[in-house]
Amino acid sequence: GACLFARQAWTTGVDENWLDGRDRQAPTPPTMASGDALQMVSEHAEDYDSAEDDEDDEDEYTDDERVPPHPVGKAFKALVDELKDEGLTYFMLDEPPIIVAEELKAPVDQDVTGITRAVILATDHMLLRGEAGPLADELLKNMRRVNNHWEGGDTSKGNCLLLEHILPALKLAQAALKANKHGKALGCMLGLTFFGLEDVGYIHDNEVHLEPRFKSFFTGFASTWTKVLACSDEQLGIFNCRPALLRLLEKYEPELNEALTDYGFSVKLPKPASAGGSAGKRPRE
């Protein structure tokens, strides 16, 4: 699935120059940052996430088995933490997350001079203001915990994911749209989509498919995305990342429909030509 690295952002105030990368000069040519190194950042996100996640991971790793922070990962984290301080949540969507200068043929693992704001914002990413980012992150983590630590069988796990997390999240998104809480709706939909890109096993193995609400969820998922994307960037709290979001949905649609083949129906997610919406005002300094 898509490689995601997210940090929560709770404060307000955005530096426009930061977003454009105008206040910092990138190297010429930019230094390659190893894709393997950034992959390690995402795979070992427990180093950067909440204490609760660390407690979950203690059963899986001893101190001797933990991989020490990589210089590239530390530099990347520092930039993402700056976003957090400015009221933004950053999700990297690239898979694998490679930051590269084309003229360089070999990675320079220890050199972090190429990890700049301008460079990470040049990757496919989501940059979110307000509650959308923290909500998407929370939903994704909750579903990951069930998926990774379920002690029962796959069928009961699929039932739990659908009944306690996935179906309620869609209802929350739909209610948020009716209440004009566009960021909240976006957060729910992103959390569902991120998880779906990681694992569609719950679709194959569950008992909820015997009920009408199973098909209703997926048709509602598609129609709700269409309604969310009809909102402006300003309403949603996103910055210059609508094309990346649409590419993410374009990638997810065939994976989702392949999983739905056994049930005899498919869905159509929004495409760039039909997504609607408009760009909002750029954030002020």
XYZ file of N, CA and C in Angstrom:
855
model
N 0.815 -1.202 0.000
C 0.000 0.000 0.000
C 0.846 1.248 0.000
N 0.210 2.370 -0.046
C 0.930 3.644 -0.077
C 1.709 3.840 1.206
N 2.882 4.394 1.081
C 3.697 4.672 2.260
C 3.262 5.996 2.855
N 2.888 5.990 4.122
C 2.362 7.183 4.758
C 3.192 7.530 5.975
N 3.534 8.789 6.091
C 4.202 9.244 7.305
C 3.468 10.489 7.746
N 2.860 10.470 8.913
C 2.009 11.572 9.339
C 2.410 12.059 10.711
N 2.285 13.355 10.912
C 2.440 13.938 12.228
C 1.260 14.851 12.488
N 0.783 14.863 13.728
C -0.360 15.691 14.048
C 0.056 17.143 14.205
N -0.848 18.042 13.856
C -0.579 19.471 13.964
C -1.760 20.136 14.640
N -1.494 20.820 15.738
C -2.603 21.319 16.544
C -2.665 22.840 16.605
N -1.571 23.545 16.324
C -1.576 24.988 16.473
C -2.001 25.669 15.197
N -2.065 27.010 15.210
C -2.488 27.745 14.040
C -1.365 28.651 13.567
N -1.530 29.169 12.344
C -0.545 30.079 11.790
C 0.362 29.372 10.815
N 0.393 29.858 9.567
C 1.138 29.199 8.515
C 2.039 30.210 7.825
N 3.255 29.843 7.578
C 4.199 30.698 6.874
C 4.118 30.390 5.397
N 3.641 31.341 4.599
C 3.484 31.113 3.173
C 4.830 30.833 2.506
N 5.887 31.537 2.952
C 7.193 31.301 2.367
C 7.658 29.878 2.602
N 7.248 29.315 3.763
C 7.598 27.914 4.033
C 7.003 27.015 2.972
N 5.734 27.243 2.651
C 5.050 26.379 1.697
C 5.687 26.453 0.325
N 6.130 27.635 -0.048
C 6.746 27.804 -1.358
C 8.207 27.406 -1.370
N 8.796 27.262 -0.173
C 10.205 26.969 -0.101
C 11.070 28.172 -0.445
N 10.477 29.383 -0.446
C 11.222 30.558 -0.880
C 12.208 31.039 0.175
N 11.955 30.658 1.451
C 12.807 31.187 2.504
C 14.040 30.328 2.734
N 14.156 29.235 1.984
C 15.323 28.393 2.130
C 15.825 27.990 0.747
N 17.110 28.000 0.570
C 17.693 27.687 -0.720
C 18.067 26.220 -0.762
N 17.523 25.499 -1.743
C 17.871 24.092 -1.901
C 19.218 23.987 -2.598
N 19.961 22.915 -2.350
C 21.251 22.731 -2.997
C 21.094 22.646 -4.506
N 22.119 23.011 -5.239
C 22.112 22.910 -6.690
C 23.352 22.156 -7.136
N 23.233 20.917 -7.629
C 21.989 20.158 -7.707
C 21.608 19.610 -6.337
N 20.339 19.271 -6.105
C 19.960 18.720 -4.807
C 20.598 17.369 -4.588
N 20.902 17.086 -3.321
C 21.516 15.804 -2.976
C 20.467 14.722 -2.922
N 20.817 13.535 -3.372
C 19.884 12.414 -3.282
C 19.739 11.982 -1.832
N 18.513 11.752 -1.416
C 18.262 11.127 -0.121
C 17.801 9.713 -0.380
N 18.380 8.742 0.268
C 18.094 7.345 -0.020
C 16.636 7.004 0.180
N 16.022 6.357 -0.824
C 14.656 5.880 -0.672
C 14.560 4.862 0.438
N 15.613 4.024 0.570
C 15.612 3.032 1.642
C 15.577 3.703 3.006
N 16.282 4.818 3.115
C 16.326 5.503 4.404
C 14.983 6.072 4.772
N 14.317 6.718 3.812
C 12.999 7.258 4.113
C 11.979 6.148 4.305
N 12.175 5.033 3.600
C 11.296 3.890 3.835
C 11.432 3.438 5.277
N 12.652 3.476 5.806
C 12.876 3.084 7.191
C 12.140 4.021 8.138
N 12.075 5.313 7.783
C 11.351 6.258 8.628
C 9.905 5.815 8.772
N 9.276 5.481 7.651
C 7.868 5.100 7.716
C 7.676 3.758 8.400
N 8.620 2.838 8.183
C 8.479 1.512 8.776
C 8.722 1.531 10.281
N 9.484 2.518 10.756
C 9.792 2.611 12.180
C 9.185 3.880 12.758
N 7.956 4.153 12.360
C 7.287 5.371 12.808
C 7.032 5.366 14.302
N 7.191 4.201 14.961
C 6.971 4.180 16.415
C 7.956 5.078 17.132
N 9.099 5.385 16.497
C 10.053 6.299 17.116
C 9.496 7.709 17.224
N 8.480 8.029 16.401
C 7.996 9.397 16.318
C 6.532 9.539 16.737
N 5.842 8.454 16.930
C 4.424 8.533 17.237
C 4.190 8.581 18.735
N 2.936 8.379 19.135
C 2.549 8.581 20.528
C 3.120 7.517 21.444
N 3.127 7.826 22.746
C 3.600 6.869 23.742
C 2.746 5.618 23.735
N 1.471 5.768 23.420
C 0.587 4.601 23.371
C 1.033 3.634 22.299
N 1.445 4.159 21.136
C 1.955 3.294 20.083
C 3.249 2.631 20.518
N 4.097 3.360 21.243
C 5.344 2.782 21.710
C 5.078 1.595 22.623
N 4.033 1.717 23.470
C 3.697 0.616 24.359
C 3.266 -0.603 23.569
N 2.523 -0.389 22.475
C 2.121 -1.511 21.636
C 3.334 -2.204 21.042
N 4.341 -1.426 20.670
C 5.490 -1.986 19.988
C 6.463 -2.682 20.932
N 6.370 -2.431 22.241
C 7.318 -3.004 23.178
C 7.255 -4.523 23.190
N 6.084 -5.072 22.850
C 5.958 -6.521 22.818
C 6.666 -7.120 21.610
N 6.934 -6.309 20.589
C 7.497 -6.824 19.355
C 9.002 -6.613 19.252
N 9.527 -5.594 19.927
C 10.940 -5.271 19.805
C 11.573 -5.136 21.187
N 12.812 -5.622 21.309
C 13.609 -5.316 22.488
C 14.460 -4.105 22.155
N 15.095 -3.522 23.183
C 15.943 -2.360 22.938
C 17.060 -2.683 21.948
N 17.604 -3.909 22.039
C 18.702 -4.292 21.154
C 18.236 -4.456 19.712
N 16.949 -4.757 19.512
C 16.440 -5.008 18.167
C 15.992 -3.738 17.463
N 15.805 -2.649 18.196
C 15.326 -1.421 17.575
C 16.399 -0.840 16.649
N 15.939 -0.347 15.507
C 16.851 0.285 14.562
C 17.066 1.729 14.986
N 18.312 2.174 15.164
C 18.542 3.562 15.582
C 18.085 4.533 14.512
N 17.707 5.748 14.900
C 17.246 6.728 13.917
C 18.315 6.985 12.866
N 17.895 7.006 11.612
C 18.794 7.263 10.498
C 18.914 8.770 10.300
N 20.074 9.279 9.900
C 20.213 10.727 9.701
C 19.178 11.309 8.755
N 18.856 10.598 7.679
C 17.844 11.087 6.745
C 16.480 11.127 7.427
N 16.186 10.068 8.195
C 14.913 10.042 8.900
C 14.799 11.156 9.917
N 15.897 11.439 10.617
C 15.881 12.511 11.610
C 15.677 13.873 10.950
N 16.321 14.082 9.801
C 16.154 15.348 9.095
C 14.733 15.495 8.585
N 14.177 14.401 8.091
C 12.803 14.419 7.597
C 11.832 14.707 8.734
N 12.050 14.057 9.871
C 11.187 14.257 11.029
C 11.227 15.706 11.494
N 12.420 16.304 11.480
C 12.543 17.688 11.934
C 11.698 18.622 11.081
N 11.679 18.384 9.781
C 10.865 19.219 8.895
C 9.383 19.008 9.150
N 8.988 17.752 9.345
C 7.581 17.465 9.585
C 7.142 18.043 10.929
N 8.037 18.045 11.906
C 7.717 18.649 13.197
C 7.555 20.161 13.082
N 8.299 20.777 12.181
C 8.101 22.203 11.951
C 6.707 22.466 11.388
N 6.253 21.585 10.521
C 4.882 21.688 10.020
C 3.885 21.588 11.157
N 4.133 20.654 12.045
C 3.255 20.479 13.205
C 3.165 21.773 13.996
N 4.303 22.416 14.212
C 4.326 23.658 14.980
C 3.589 24.788 14.276
N 3.449 24.689 12.967
C 2.766 25.724 12.199
C 1.308 25.379 11.914
N 0.806 24.325 12.564
C -0.614 24.008 12.463
C -0.990 23.131 11.302
N -0.056 22.350 10.781
C -0.313 21.532 9.603
C 0.019 20.065 9.870
N -0.684 19.192 9.167
C -0.371 17.769 9.197
C 0.114 17.367 7.813
N 1.221 16.661 7.760
C 1.841 16.245 6.491
C 1.748 14.728 6.345
N 1.246 14.275 5.203
C 1.248 12.856 4.852
C 2.057 12.694 3.576
N 3.099 11.892 3.608
C 3.820 11.583 2.377
C 3.108 10.437 1.673
N 2.833 10.601 0.378
C 2.078 9.603 -0.374
C 2.938 8.820 -1.343
N 4.180 9.244 -1.571
C 5.030 8.544 -2.526
C 5.276 7.115 -2.086
N 5.408 6.213 -3.060
C 5.709 4.810 -2.766
C 6.701 4.287 -3.797
N 7.933 3.953 -3.426
C 8.519 4.279 -2.119
C 8.843 5.760 -2.048
N 9.040 6.293 -0.849
C 9.274 7.739 -0.730
C 10.704 8.105 -1.097
N 10.947 8.293 -2.382
C 12.296 8.562 -2.858
C 12.434 10.036 -3.222
N 13.407 10.689 -2.635
C 13.763 12.045 -3.006
C 15.098 11.941 -3.730
N 15.146 12.336 -4.994
C 16.290 11.979 -5.813
C 16.632 13.085 -6.798
N 17.914 13.265 -7.026
C 18.375 14.099 -8.134
C 18.697 13.159 -9.286
N 18.107 13.401 -10.447
C 18.234 12.453 -11.553
C 19.677 12.256 -11.991
N 20.485 13.301 -11.853
C 21.854 13.175 -12.340
C 22.744 12.352 -11.412
N 22.271 12.048 -10.212
C 23.047 11.226 -9.292
C 22.631 9.769 -9.447
N 23.579 8.875 -9.502
C 23.275 7.477 -9.778
C 23.317 6.600 -8.526
N 23.871 7.100 -7.440
C 23.986 6.286 -6.230
C 23.499 7.080 -5.036
N 22.831 6.422 -4.083
C 22.341 7.131 -2.902
C 23.485 7.570 -1.993
N 23.289 8.676 -1.315
C 24.240 9.159 -0.317
C 23.500 9.144 1.013
N 23.541 7.993 1.689
C 22.665 7.756 2.829
C 22.843 8.757 3.963
N 24.081 9.171 4.213
C 24.338 9.982 5.385
C 24.207 11.485 5.114
N 24.070 11.883 3.856
C 24.037 13.301 3.509
C 22.593 13.777 3.503
N 22.280 14.718 4.392
C 20.895 15.159 4.540
C 20.667 16.558 3.970
N 21.651 17.098 3.243
C 21.502 18.468 2.749
C 20.397 18.594 1.718
N 19.990 17.459 1.115
C 18.918 17.520 0.131
C 17.534 17.450 0.727
N 17.432 17.240 2.040
C 16.125 17.142 2.683
C 15.704 18.551 3.100
N 14.961 19.210 2.248
C 14.506 20.568 2.503
C 12.999 20.632 2.407
N 12.443 21.736 2.853
C 11.002 21.921 2.759
C 10.529 21.843 1.314
N 11.250 22.540 0.451
C 10.851 22.553 -0.953
C 10.854 21.149 -1.534
N 11.824 20.318 -1.136
C 11.941 18.982 -1.695
C 10.813 18.072 -1.207
N 10.527 18.086 0.097
C 9.474 17.177 0.570
C 8.099 17.614 0.075
N 7.934 18.913 -0.188
C 6.662 19.374 -0.726
C 6.562 19.145 -2.226
N 7.666 18.734 -2.855
C 7.632 18.394 -4.275
C 7.210 16.944 -4.490
N 7.181 16.147 -3.423
C 6.695 14.776 -3.527
C 5.176 14.767 -3.492
N 4.569 13.651 -3.879
C 3.126 13.509 -3.688
C 2.849 13.483 -2.187
N 1.972 14.372 -1.738
C 1.735 14.489 -0.306
C 0.359 15.104 -0.069
N -0.084 15.013 1.169
C -1.238 15.767 1.642
C -0.744 16.721 2.703
N -1.149 17.982 2.587
C -0.810 19.001 3.566
C -2.122 19.599 4.049
N -2.435 19.359 5.325
C -3.771 19.629 5.846
C -3.731 20.583 7.030
N -4.682 21.498 7.052
C -4.836 22.394 8.197
C -6.121 22.031 8.922
N -6.128 22.157 10.239
C -7.338 21.902 11.010
C -7.451 20.453 11.428
N -8.698 20.006 11.613
C -8.918 18.694 12.211
C -8.791 17.541 11.238
N -8.736 17.784 9.942
C -8.702 16.695 8.971
C -7.491 15.787 9.184
N -6.304 16.371 9.334
C -5.100 15.571 9.475
C -5.069 14.728 10.738
N -5.245 15.336 11.920
C -5.257 14.529 13.143
C -6.337 13.452 13.138
N -7.507 13.755 12.556
C -8.578 12.765 12.527
C -8.219 11.601 11.613
N -7.682 11.891 10.433
C -7.265 10.820 9.519
C -6.195 9.952 10.172
N -5.246 10.593 10.841
C -4.169 9.874 11.514
C -4.709 8.975 12.616
N -5.653 9.496 13.394
C -6.228 8.717 14.502
C -7.005 7.508 13.976
N -7.836 7.725 12.963
C -8.604 6.620 12.400
C -7.683 5.540 11.842
N -6.647 5.967 11.121
C -5.717 5.011 10.535
C -5.011 4.200 11.615
N -4.547 4.858 12.668
C -3.857 4.148 13.742
C -4.789 3.156 14.442
N -6.031 3.553 14.667
C -6.973 2.660 15.333
C -7.222 1.404 14.501
N -7.378 1.575 13.182
C -7.612 0.420 12.326
C -6.362 -0.440 12.201
N -5.198 0.195 12.185
C -3.956 -0.573 12.152
C -3.810 -1.436 13.400
N -4.176 -0.883 14.557
C -4.047 -1.664 15.793
C -4.900 -2.928 15.732
N -6.132 -2.779 15.267
C -6.990 -3.959 15.134
C -6.375 -4.939 14.146
N -5.925 -4.422 13.026
C -5.397 -5.270 11.964
C -4.138 -6.017 12.394
N -3.301 -5.350 13.164
C -2.001 -5.933 13.518
C -2.004 -6.731 14.809
N -2.963 -6.468 15.685
C -2.920 -7.092 17.016
C -4.164 -7.918 17.341
N -5.001 -8.179 16.355
C -6.216 -8.971 16.605
C -5.842 -10.391 16.995
N -6.440 -10.894 18.062
C -6.082 -12.208 18.578
C -7.033 -13.297 18.100
N -8.108 -12.912 17.426
C -9.041 -13.899 16.902
C -8.737 -14.253 15.458
N -9.759 -14.777 14.763
C -9.601 -15.165 13.372
C -9.792 -13.991 12.422
N -9.517 -14.227 11.146
C -9.626 -13.178 10.146
C -11.067 -12.708 9.948
N -12.025 -13.628 10.062
C -13.419 -13.249 9.846
C -13.897 -12.314 10.951
N -13.587 -12.661 12.197
C -13.998 -11.787 13.296
C -13.257 -10.455 13.243
N -12.024 -10.479 12.768
C -11.286 -9.225 12.608
C -11.945 -8.355 11.545
N -12.334 -8.969 10.433
C -13.028 -8.209 9.394
C -14.333 -7.629 9.891
N -15.070 -8.412 10.681
C -16.323 -7.911 11.262
C -16.060 -6.703 12.159
N -15.028 -6.811 13.000
C -14.700 -5.720 13.925
C -14.315 -4.457 13.161
N -13.456 -4.596 12.168
C -13.037 -3.432 11.393
C -14.228 -2.742 10.743
N -15.093 -3.530 10.144
C -16.247 -2.954 9.447
C -17.245 -2.326 10.417
N -17.614 -3.075 11.450
C -18.710 -2.646 12.316
C -18.297 -1.566 13.317
N -17.058 -1.616 13.770
C -16.642 -0.690 14.828
C -15.807 0.483 14.327
N -15.293 0.401 13.117
C -14.414 1.465 12.626
C -14.835 1.995 11.252
N -14.959 1.115 10.278
C -15.102 1.553 8.892
C -16.490 2.114 8.606
N -17.537 1.366 8.927
C -18.894 1.875 8.702
C -19.178 3.133 9.524
N -18.807 3.169 10.811
C -19.033 4.396 11.588
C -18.272 5.601 11.041
N -17.068 5.381 10.508
C -16.291 6.504 9.971
C -16.986 7.122 8.765
N -17.577 6.299 7.917
C -18.300 6.849 6.763
C -19.527 7.628 7.220
N -20.249 7.091 8.204
C -21.420 7.812 8.724
C -21.002 9.145 9.319
N -19.871 9.168 9.995
C -19.364 10.411 10.571
C -19.042 11.416 9.471
N -18.434 10.942 8.382
C -18.116 11.823 7.256
C -19.383 12.398 6.630
N -20.386 11.570 6.454
C -21.631 12.025 5.841
C -22.350 13.035 6.734
N -22.347 12.787 8.041
C -22.969 13.732 8.969
C -22.195 15.045 9.000
N -20.869 14.964 8.905
C -20.049 16.171 8.908
C -20.330 17.025 7.684
N -20.516 16.410 6.537
C -20.835 17.170 5.329
C -22.153 17.908 5.485
N -23.144 17.230 6.042
C -24.443 17.875 6.237
C -24.339 19.061 7.193
N -23.399 18.985 8.117
C -23.203 20.066 9.090
C -22.181 21.094 8.605
N -21.754 20.972 7.342
C -20.757 21.872 6.754
C -19.421 21.839 7.493
N -19.096 20.684 8.062
C -17.792 20.492 8.693
C -16.905 19.731 7.697
N -16.441 20.478 6.705
C -15.791 19.863 5.558
C -14.473 19.189 5.925
N -13.688 19.812 6.802
C -12.421 19.220 7.211
C -12.617 17.903 7.936
N -13.632 17.829 8.763
C -13.922 16.590 9.485
C -14.295 15.480 8.508
N -15.097 15.819 7.516
C -15.475 14.829 6.504
C -14.255 14.335 5.743
N -13.381 15.266 5.363
C -12.165 14.885 4.647
C -11.302 13.962 5.498
N -11.149 14.265 6.776
C -10.338 13.435 7.649
C -10.839 12.004 7.716
N -12.139 11.839 7.819
C -12.723 10.486 7.849
C -12.445 9.743 6.550
N -12.636 10.426 5.427
C -12.461 9.772 4.135
C -10.996 9.427 3.877
N -10.099 10.291 4.308
C -8.677 9.989 4.143
C -8.267 8.792 4.996
N -8.736 8.754 6.238
C -8.408 7.628 7.092
C -8.859 6.305 6.483
N -10.075 6.285 5.948
C -10.595 5.073 5.298
C -9.775 4.702 4.069
N -9.413 5.694 3.285
C -8.679 5.434 2.050
C -7.261 4.972 2.335
N -6.589 5.630 3.279
C -5.236 5.219 3.642
C -5.213 3.765 4.103
N -6.184 3.409 4.940
C -6.207 2.028 5.427
C -6.511 1.058 4.295
N -7.451 1.427 3.429
C -7.778 0.557 2.310
C -6.605 0.309 1.382
N -5.753 1.317 1.214
C -4.564 1.145 0.387
C -3.552 0.217 1.038
N -3.578 0.135 2.348
C -2.657 -0.753 3.052
C -3.136 -2.194 3.068
N -4.446 -2.400 3.194
C -4.942 -3.762 3.371
C -6.431 -3.829 3.025
N -6.786 -4.709 2.095
C -8.203 -4.920 1.761
C -8.669 -6.293 2.247
N -7.917 -6.889 3.150
C -8.277 -8.211 3.640
C -9.648 -8.261 4.292
N -10.036 -7.173 4.936
C -11.339 -7.147 5.599
C -12.480 -7.294 4.602
N -12.249 -6.895 3.347
C -13.291 -7.030 2.324
C -13.503 -8.498 1.982
N -12.434 -9.255 1.927
C -12.526 -10.667 1.548
C -13.075 -11.538 2.662
N -12.808 -11.185 3.892
C -13.106 -12.092 5.010
C -13.918 -11.373 6.082
N -15.230 -11.486 5.998
C -16.143 -10.901 6.979
C -17.513 -11.514 6.780
N -18.390 -11.287 7.720
C -19.771 -11.759 7.598
C -20.748 -10.626 7.312
N -20.255 -9.419 7.320
C -21.108 -8.263 7.067
C -21.574 -8.240 5.622
N -20.835 -8.906 4.732
C -21.225 -8.908 3.310
C -22.581 -9.571 3.085
N -23.059 -10.301 4.083
C -24.381 -10.932 3.975
C -25.506 -9.921 4.167
N -25.185 -8.718 4.591
C -26.177 -7.688 4.875
C -26.132 -6.591 3.816
N -27.250 -5.938 3.542
C -27.286 -4.869 2.537
C -26.335 -3.722 2.827
N -26.041 -3.475 4.096
C -25.186 -2.327 4.424
C -23.756 -2.509 3.941
N -23.362 -3.727 3.607
C -22.018 -3.946 3.071
C -21.874 -3.236 1.725
N -22.763 -3.524 0.798
C -22.705 -2.855 -0.504
C -22.985 -1.371 -0.356
N -23.889 -1.021 0.530
C -24.228 0.394 0.728
C -23.020 1.194 1.190
N -22.157 0.556 1.986
C -20.964 1.271 2.429
C -20.111 1.692 1.241
N -19.845 0.768 0.324
C -18.916 1.066 -0.762
C -19.509 2.053 -1.765
N -20.786 1.939 -2.050
C -21.407 2.938 -2.924
C -21.445 4.293 -2.227
N -21.694 4.279 -0.925
C -21.676 5.525 -0.159
C -20.287 6.108 -0.047
N -19.289 5.251 0.037
C -17.892 5.699 0.078
C -17.557 6.493 -1.179
N -17.950 5.969 -2.332
C -17.655 6.647 -3.597
C -18.414 7.967 -3.707
N -19.703 7.953 -3.384
C -20.499 9.181 -3.526
C -20.065 10.248 -2.518
N -19.628 9.815 -1.337
C -19.175 10.785 -0.338
C -17.872 11.436 -0.766
N -16.978 10.678 -1.376
C -15.751 11.274 -1.902
C -16.078 12.332 -2.962
N -17.073 12.040 -3.801
C -17.459 13.014 -4.818
C -17.934 14.307 -4.171
N -18.713 14.191 -3.111
C -19.226 15.381 -2.423
C -18.108 16.131 -1.709
N -17.189 15.393 -1.094
C -16.076 16.047 -0.407
C -15.232 16.841 -1.403
N -14.944 16.244 -2.540
C -14.085 16.897 -3.519
C -14.794 18.012 -4.286
N -16.082 18.139 -4.096
C -16.792 19.288 -4.660
C -16.552 20.538 -3.825
N -16.016 20.358 -2.623
C -15.688 21.498 -1.754
C -14.376 22.127 -2.213
N -14.202 23.384 -1.886
C -12.975 24.078 -2.255
C -11.819 23.651 -1.357
N -10.608 23.921 -1.818
C -9.433 23.631 -0.999
C -9.495 24.389 0.322
N -9.988 25.612 0.272
C -10.080 26.415 1.485
C -11.053 25.792 2.476
N -12.184 25.294 1.988
C -13.145 24.639 2.875
C -12.555 23.386 3.505
N -11.772 22.643 2.723
C -11.213 21.381 3.198
C -9.950 21.573 4.028
N -9.295 22.723 3.858
C -8.048 22.953 4.570
C -6.877 22.233 3.949
N -6.833 22.158 2.606
C -5.721 21.508 1.921
C -4.976 22.548 1.082
N -3.695 22.289 0.860
C -2.838 23.246 0.164
C -2.147 22.591 -1.017
N -2.577 22.922 -2.215
C -1.874 22.525 -3.438
C -1.652 21.019 -3.553
N -2.553 20.218 -2.994
C -2.346 18.772 -3.047
C -3.567 18.022 -3.579
N -4.530 18.748 -4.167
C -5.699 18.072 -4.740
C -5.291 17.091 -5.850
N -4.367 17.466 -6.754
C -3.966 16.492 -7.775
C -3.381 15.214 -7.182
N -2.582 15.349 -6.121
C -2.011 14.157 -5.485
C -3.108 13.298 -4.865
N -4.106 13.923 -4.273
C -5.222 13.181 -3.696
C -5.987 12.427 -4.775
N -6.208 13.069 -5.909
C -6.923 12.409 -6.999
C -6.118 11.243 -7.566
N -4.800 11.393 -7.618
C -3.972 10.275 -8.064
C -4.051 9.118 -7.074
N -4.150 9.450 -5.788
C -4.292 8.416 -4.770
C -5.593 7.634 -4.976
N -6.683 8.343 -5.229
C -7.967 7.674 -5.470
C -7.938 6.874 -6.770
N -7.238 7.407 -7.757
C -7.112 6.697 -9.031
C -6.377 5.378 -8.846
N -5.396 5.389 -7.957
C -4.675 4.158 -7.649
C -5.530 3.184 -6.851
N -6.331 3.713 -5.929
C -7.111 2.857 -5.037
C -8.269 2.180 -5.760
N -8.870 2.838 -6.740
C -10.083 2.295 -7.371
C -9.899 0.883 -7.922
N -8.878 0.590 -8.743
C -8.755 -0.788 -9.243
C -8.458 -1.803 -8.139
N -7.699 -1.408 -7.125
C -7.427 -2.325 -6.020
C -8.711 -2.647 -5.260
N -9.518 -1.618 -5.038
C -10.782 -1.807 -4.337
C -11.728 -2.680 -5.153
N -11.844 -2.390 -6.443
C -12.781 -3.143 -7.276
C -12.346 -4.592 -7.473
N -11.046 -4.838 -7.477
C -10.575 -6.220 -7.540
C -11.021 -6.992 -6.306
N -10.975 -6.345 -5.150
C -11.414 -6.994 -3.914
C -12.917 -7.222 -3.905
N -13.656 -6.367 -4.619
C -15.119 -6.481 -4.647
C -15.626 -7.437 -5.720
N -14.726 -8.003 -6.507
C -15.133 -8.864 -7.625
C -16.039 -9.998 -7.180
N -15.715 -10.621 -6.061
C -16.494 -11.768 -5.583
C -17.929 -11.402 -5.238
N -18.183 -10.117 -5.021
C -19.525 -9.700 -4.616
C -20.354 -9.162 -5.781
N -19.771 -9.118 -6.962
C -20.533 -8.792 -8.161
C -20.853 -7.327 -8.359
N -20.103 -6.424 -7.759
C -20.330 -5.003 -8.018
C -19.004 -4.263 -7.943
N -19.005 -3.056 -8.433
C -17.807 -2.225 -8.409
C -18.221 -0.786 -8.132
N -17.250 0.064 -7.874
C -17.529 1.471 -7.595
C -16.643 2.341 -8.477
N -17.048 3.582 -8.655
C -16.261 4.558 -9.402
C -15.926 5.724 -8.484
N -14.644 5.897 -8.265
C -14.194 7.007 -7.437
C -13.958 8.239 -8.309
N -13.944 9.423 -7.710
C -13.789 10.652 -8.489
C -12.502 10.659 -9.305
N -12.611 11.185 -10.520
C -11.465 11.357 -11.405
C -11.144 12.843 -11.522
N -9.943 13.174 -11.952
C -9.564 14.593 -12.056
C -10.549 15.444 -12.832
N -11.113 14.933 -13.918
C -12.007 15.738 -14.747
C -13.353 15.976 -14.097
N -13.711 15.145 -13.106
C -15.044 15.237 -12.528
C -15.035 15.606 -11.053
N -13.857 15.923 -10.523
C -13.757 16.105 -9.079
C -14.333 17.422 -8.604
N -14.329 18.429 -9.456
C -14.869 19.727 -9.052
C -13.979 20.412 -8.058
N -14.585 21.270 -7.232
C -13.820 21.997 -6.230
C -13.043 23.129 -6.845
N -12.390 23.887 -5.985
C -11.576 24.996 -6.450
C -10.488 25.271 -5.431
N -9.457 25.897 -5.900
C -8.351 26.211 -5.003
C -8.748 27.318 -4.059
N -8.398 27.145 -2.801
C -8.693 28.175 -1.807
C -7.562 29.191 -1.740
N -7.711 30.154 -0.870
C -6.684 31.163 -0.680
C -5.450 30.530 -0.075
N -4.292 31.014 -0.494
C -3.057 30.527 0.097
C -2.978 31.013 1.543
N -2.414 30.205 2.416
C -2.326 30.605 3.814
C -1.470 31.851 3.997
N -1.863 32.670 4.934
C -1.100 33.872 5.233
C 0.098 33.543 6.079
N 1.045 34.482 6.080
C 2.216 34.295 6.931
C 1.829 34.440 8.389
